XYZ file of C-alpha atoms in Angstrom:
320
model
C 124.317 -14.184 21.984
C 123.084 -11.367 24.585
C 124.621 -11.720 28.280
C 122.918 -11.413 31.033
C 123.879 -7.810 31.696
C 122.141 -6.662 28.374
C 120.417 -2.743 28.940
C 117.196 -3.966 26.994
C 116.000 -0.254 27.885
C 119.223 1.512 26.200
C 117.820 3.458 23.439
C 119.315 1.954 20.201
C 118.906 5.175 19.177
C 120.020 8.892 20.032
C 116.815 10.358 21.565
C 118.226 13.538 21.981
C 118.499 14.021 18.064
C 115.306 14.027 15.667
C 116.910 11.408 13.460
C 117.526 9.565 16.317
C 113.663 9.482 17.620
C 112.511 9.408 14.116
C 113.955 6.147 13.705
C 112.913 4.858 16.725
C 109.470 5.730 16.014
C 109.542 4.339 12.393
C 110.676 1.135 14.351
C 107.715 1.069 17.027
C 104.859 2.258 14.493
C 105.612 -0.192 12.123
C 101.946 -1.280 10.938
C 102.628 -4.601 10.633
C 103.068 -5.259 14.660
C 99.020 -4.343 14.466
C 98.677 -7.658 13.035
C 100.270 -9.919 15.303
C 98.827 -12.214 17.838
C 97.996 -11.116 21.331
C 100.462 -14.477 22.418
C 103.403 -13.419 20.133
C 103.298 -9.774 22.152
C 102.674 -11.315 25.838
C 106.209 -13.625 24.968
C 107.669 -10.330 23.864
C 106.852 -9.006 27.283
C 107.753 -11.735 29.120
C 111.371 -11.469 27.460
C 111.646 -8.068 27.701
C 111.157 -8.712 31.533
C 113.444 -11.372 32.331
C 115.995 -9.045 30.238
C 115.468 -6.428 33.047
C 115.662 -8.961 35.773
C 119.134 -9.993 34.191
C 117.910 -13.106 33.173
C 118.282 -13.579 29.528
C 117.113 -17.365 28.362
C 119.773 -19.254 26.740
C 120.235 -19.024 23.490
C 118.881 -15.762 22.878
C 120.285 -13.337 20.288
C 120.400 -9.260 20.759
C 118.543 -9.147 17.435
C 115.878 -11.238 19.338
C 116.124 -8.966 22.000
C 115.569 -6.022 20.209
C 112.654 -7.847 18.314
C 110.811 -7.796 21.322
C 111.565 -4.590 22.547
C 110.278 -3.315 19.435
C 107.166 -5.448 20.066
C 106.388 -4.557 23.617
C 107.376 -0.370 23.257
C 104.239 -0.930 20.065
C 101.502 -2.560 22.430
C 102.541 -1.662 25.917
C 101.792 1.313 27.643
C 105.243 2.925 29.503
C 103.619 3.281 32.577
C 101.077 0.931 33.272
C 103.089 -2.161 31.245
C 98.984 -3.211 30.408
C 98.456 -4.094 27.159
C 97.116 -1.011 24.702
C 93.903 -1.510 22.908
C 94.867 -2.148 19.297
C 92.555 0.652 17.932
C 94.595 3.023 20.540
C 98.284 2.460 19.597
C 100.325 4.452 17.307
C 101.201 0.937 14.777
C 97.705 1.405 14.002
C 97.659 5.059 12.992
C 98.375 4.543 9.484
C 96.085 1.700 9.127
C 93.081 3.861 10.483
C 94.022 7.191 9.682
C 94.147 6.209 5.693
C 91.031 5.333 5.869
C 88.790 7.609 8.257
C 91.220 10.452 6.326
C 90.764 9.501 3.237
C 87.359 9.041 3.255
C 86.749 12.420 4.933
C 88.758 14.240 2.155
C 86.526 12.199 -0.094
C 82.892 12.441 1.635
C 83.160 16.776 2.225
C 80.393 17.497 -0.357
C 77.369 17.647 2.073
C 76.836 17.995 5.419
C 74.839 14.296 6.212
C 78.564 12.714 4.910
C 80.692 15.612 6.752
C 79.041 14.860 9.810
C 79.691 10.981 9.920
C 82.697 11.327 9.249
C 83.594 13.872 11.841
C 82.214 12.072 14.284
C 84.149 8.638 13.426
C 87.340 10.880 13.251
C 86.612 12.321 16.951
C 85.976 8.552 18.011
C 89.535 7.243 16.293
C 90.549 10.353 17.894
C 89.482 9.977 21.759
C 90.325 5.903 21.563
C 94.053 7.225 20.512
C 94.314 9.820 23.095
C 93.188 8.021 25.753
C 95.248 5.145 25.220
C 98.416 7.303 24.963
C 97.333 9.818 27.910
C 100.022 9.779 31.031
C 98.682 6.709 32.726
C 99.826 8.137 36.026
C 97.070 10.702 35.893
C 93.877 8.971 36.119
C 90.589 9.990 34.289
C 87.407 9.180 35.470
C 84.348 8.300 32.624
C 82.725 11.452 33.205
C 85.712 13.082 32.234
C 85.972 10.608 29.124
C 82.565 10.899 28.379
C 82.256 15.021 28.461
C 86.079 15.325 26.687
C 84.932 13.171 23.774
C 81.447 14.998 23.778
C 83.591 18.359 23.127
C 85.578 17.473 21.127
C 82.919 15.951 18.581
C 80.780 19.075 19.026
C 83.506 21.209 18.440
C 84.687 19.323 15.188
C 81.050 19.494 13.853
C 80.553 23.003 14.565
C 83.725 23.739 12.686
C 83.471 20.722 9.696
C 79.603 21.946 9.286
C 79.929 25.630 9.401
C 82.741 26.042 7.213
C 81.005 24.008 5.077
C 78.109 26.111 4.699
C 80.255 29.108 4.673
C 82.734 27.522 1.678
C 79.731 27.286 -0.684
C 80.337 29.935 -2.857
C 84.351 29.668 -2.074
C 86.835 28.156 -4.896
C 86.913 23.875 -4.389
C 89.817 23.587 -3.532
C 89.191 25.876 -0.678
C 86.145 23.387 0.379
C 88.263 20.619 0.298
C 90.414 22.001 3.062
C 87.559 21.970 5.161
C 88.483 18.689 7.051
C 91.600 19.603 7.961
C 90.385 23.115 9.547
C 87.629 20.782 11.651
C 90.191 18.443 12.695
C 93.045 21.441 13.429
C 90.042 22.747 15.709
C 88.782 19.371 17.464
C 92.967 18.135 18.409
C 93.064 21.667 20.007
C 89.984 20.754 22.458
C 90.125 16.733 22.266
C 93.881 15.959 23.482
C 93.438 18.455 26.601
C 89.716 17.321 27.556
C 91.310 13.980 27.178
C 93.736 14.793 29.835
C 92.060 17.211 32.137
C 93.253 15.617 34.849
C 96.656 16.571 34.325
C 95.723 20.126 34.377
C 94.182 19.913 37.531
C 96.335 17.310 39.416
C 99.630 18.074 37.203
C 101.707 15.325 35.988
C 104.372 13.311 37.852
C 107.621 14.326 37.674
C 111.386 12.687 38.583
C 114.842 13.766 38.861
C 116.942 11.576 35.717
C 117.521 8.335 37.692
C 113.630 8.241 37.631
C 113.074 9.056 41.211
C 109.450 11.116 41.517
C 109.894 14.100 43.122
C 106.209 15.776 42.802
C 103.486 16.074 40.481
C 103.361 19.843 38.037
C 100.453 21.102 36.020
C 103.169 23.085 34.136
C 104.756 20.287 32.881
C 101.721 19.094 31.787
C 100.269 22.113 30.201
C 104.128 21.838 28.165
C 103.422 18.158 27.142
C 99.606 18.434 25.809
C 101.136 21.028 23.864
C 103.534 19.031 22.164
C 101.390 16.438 21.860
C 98.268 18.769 20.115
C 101.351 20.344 17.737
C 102.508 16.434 16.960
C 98.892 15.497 15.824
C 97.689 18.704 13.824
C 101.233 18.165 12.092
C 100.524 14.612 11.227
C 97.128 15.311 9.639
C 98.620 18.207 7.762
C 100.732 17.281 4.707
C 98.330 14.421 3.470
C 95.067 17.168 4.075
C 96.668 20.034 3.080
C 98.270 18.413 0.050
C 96.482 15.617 -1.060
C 93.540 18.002 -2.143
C 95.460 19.563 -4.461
C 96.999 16.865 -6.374
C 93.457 15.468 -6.371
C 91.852 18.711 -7.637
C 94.048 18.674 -10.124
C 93.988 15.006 -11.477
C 90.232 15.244 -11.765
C 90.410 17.503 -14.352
C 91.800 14.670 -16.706
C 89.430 12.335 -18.660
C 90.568 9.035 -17.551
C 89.608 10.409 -13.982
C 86.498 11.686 -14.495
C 85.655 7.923 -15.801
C 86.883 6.199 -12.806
C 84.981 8.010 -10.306
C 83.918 5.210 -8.166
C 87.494 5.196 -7.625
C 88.315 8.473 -6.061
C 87.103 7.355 -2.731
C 90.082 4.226 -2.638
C 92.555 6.576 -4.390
C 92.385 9.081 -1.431
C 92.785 6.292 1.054
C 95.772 5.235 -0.705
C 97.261 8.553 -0.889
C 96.681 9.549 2.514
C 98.239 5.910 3.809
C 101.334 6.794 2.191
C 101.379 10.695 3.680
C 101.182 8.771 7.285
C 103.602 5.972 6.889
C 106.337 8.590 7.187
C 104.323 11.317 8.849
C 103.329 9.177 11.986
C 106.865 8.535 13.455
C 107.744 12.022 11.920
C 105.230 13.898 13.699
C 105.745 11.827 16.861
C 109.868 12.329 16.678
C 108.995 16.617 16.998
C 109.530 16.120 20.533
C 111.320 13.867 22.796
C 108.850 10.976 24.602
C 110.516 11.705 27.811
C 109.930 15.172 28.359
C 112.243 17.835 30.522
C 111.774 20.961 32.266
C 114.308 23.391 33.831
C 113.127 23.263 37.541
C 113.850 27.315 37.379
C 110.176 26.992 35.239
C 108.144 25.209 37.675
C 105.517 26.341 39.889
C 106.905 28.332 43.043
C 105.475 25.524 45.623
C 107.514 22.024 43.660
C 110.345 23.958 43.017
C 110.686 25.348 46.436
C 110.136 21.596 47.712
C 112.954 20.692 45.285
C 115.771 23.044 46.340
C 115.490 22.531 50.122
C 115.236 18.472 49.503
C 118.718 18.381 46.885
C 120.045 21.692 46.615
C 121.601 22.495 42.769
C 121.659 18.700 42.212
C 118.360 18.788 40.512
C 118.390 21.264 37.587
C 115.396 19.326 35.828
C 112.697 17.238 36.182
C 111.692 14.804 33.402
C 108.240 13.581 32.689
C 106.197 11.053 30.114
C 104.708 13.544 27.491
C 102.223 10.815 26.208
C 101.399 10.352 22.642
């Protein structure tokens, strides 16, 4: 049974190491939590809260414990504690990435299907980022509404002209044509997304947690990470799948089960992102760090005269 004094926030897992993250994130983006029952993940919080409080109910194993942590870290933001949108959180990457994927590796041929599914990809897309942006930087709906407008525009421009300009280019090189409009629209969607984090900065602590300012440089360092984490999650299954596919359509048997293709793709591309989801989201660590040497000359002055050489970095929620 778990006592009282149970660290319910104690990573179970090294989150220096990539292993270490990597399993935590296979742990948190397990699909299946997608499924479960608004109730089931409020008593998850509700446990997970008492554990902090040092009051752990009777009775209650650390496997429980862990159960729940597992449940709340899925479907609860880290700063707000609200519950996520189910559309938003990472659990249901795989879930709606294999299919909006899949279907635009499928639907590339002509420029009506290429632009639907763009613009359902740049939807998934903005839902995701704004659920994982740093909560503690607020975004207004303008800023919402003219980062997703961007980002759509830009993933058009790039799905439709490349399109156009792949014509007379090998297949295989027009099936790659997704991936290049998606490369493009993370690069523009994840920062328009967060704008306000490159104007305001993001808030920063010492690492007991204690805020001591808010930096646009740490910011600009985490929507980095972040745009590097999502190209590299949509690159394996749309850089590879369209070769194997190229290739197995040659055979007979597949060239008789065409009405098949599209749920073949979808399958594929499910299992690329059941390991490439907490892979791509293990690159770099949740809770970000900067050397205080690195930030701008106003918070690190404000730093040094408030503790000296105590503080040699600041750590910060990177989002997702």
């Amino acid at each position: 049974m778990a006592s009282s004094s149970f660290n319910i926030d104690a990573p179970r897992w090294d989150q220096s190491t990539f292993m270490g993250r990597l399993k935590y994130f296979f742990n948190v983006t397990d699909c299946r939590t997608a499924l479960l029952p608004d109730s089931q993940l409020d008593e998850a919080k509700a446990l997970v809260e008492s554990c902090r409080a040092g009051s752990v109910p009777p009775g209650t194993s650390e496997e429980q414990l862990h159960f729940a942590k597992k449940l709340y870290d899925s479907a609860f933001h880290p700063d707000t504690g609200d519950r996520m949108n189910i559309i938003g959180r990472m659990s249901f990457q795989v879930p709606g990435g294999m299919a909006i994927t899949g279907c635009m590796l499928q639907f590339y041929r002509t420029v009506p299907a290429v632009v639907f599914w763009q613009w359902v990809n740049q939807s998934f897309n903005a839902l995701v980022n704004y659920t994982n942006r740093n909560a503690a930087s607020p975004t207004t709906p303008k800023q919402i509404g003219v980062a997703y407008i961007t980002a759509t525009s830009t993933a058009l421009a790039t799905a439709v002209g490349l399109n156009l300009y792949t014509k007379k280019a090998p297949p295989l090189v027009a099936r790659w044509v997704p991936f290049a409009a998606v490369a493009a629209a993370n690069c523009v969607n994840v920062p328009m997304m967060r704008q306000q984090e490159f104007l305001n900065g993001i808030a920063v602590t010492d690492e007991d947690g204690n805020k001591l300012g808010q930096s646009t440089k740490a910011a600009t360092k985490g929507i980095t990470q972040v745009v590097i984490s999502r190209i590299t999650m949509a690159a394996p299954g749309m850089i590879i799948l369209p070769i194997i596919m190229q290739r197995m359509e040659k055979y007979k048997f597949m060239q008789r089960i065409t009405y098949l293709h599209g749920p073949i793709q979808v399958t594929l591309v499910g299992a690329f992102l059941i390991f490439m989801v907490p892979a791509a989201c293990s690159l770099f660590p949740q809770r970000c760090s900067m050397a205080v040497s690195k930030l701008e000359p106003e918070l690190r002055d404000s730093i040094v005269s408030q503790y000296g050489d105590k503080v040699q970095r600041v750590y910060f929620n990177k989002g997702l």
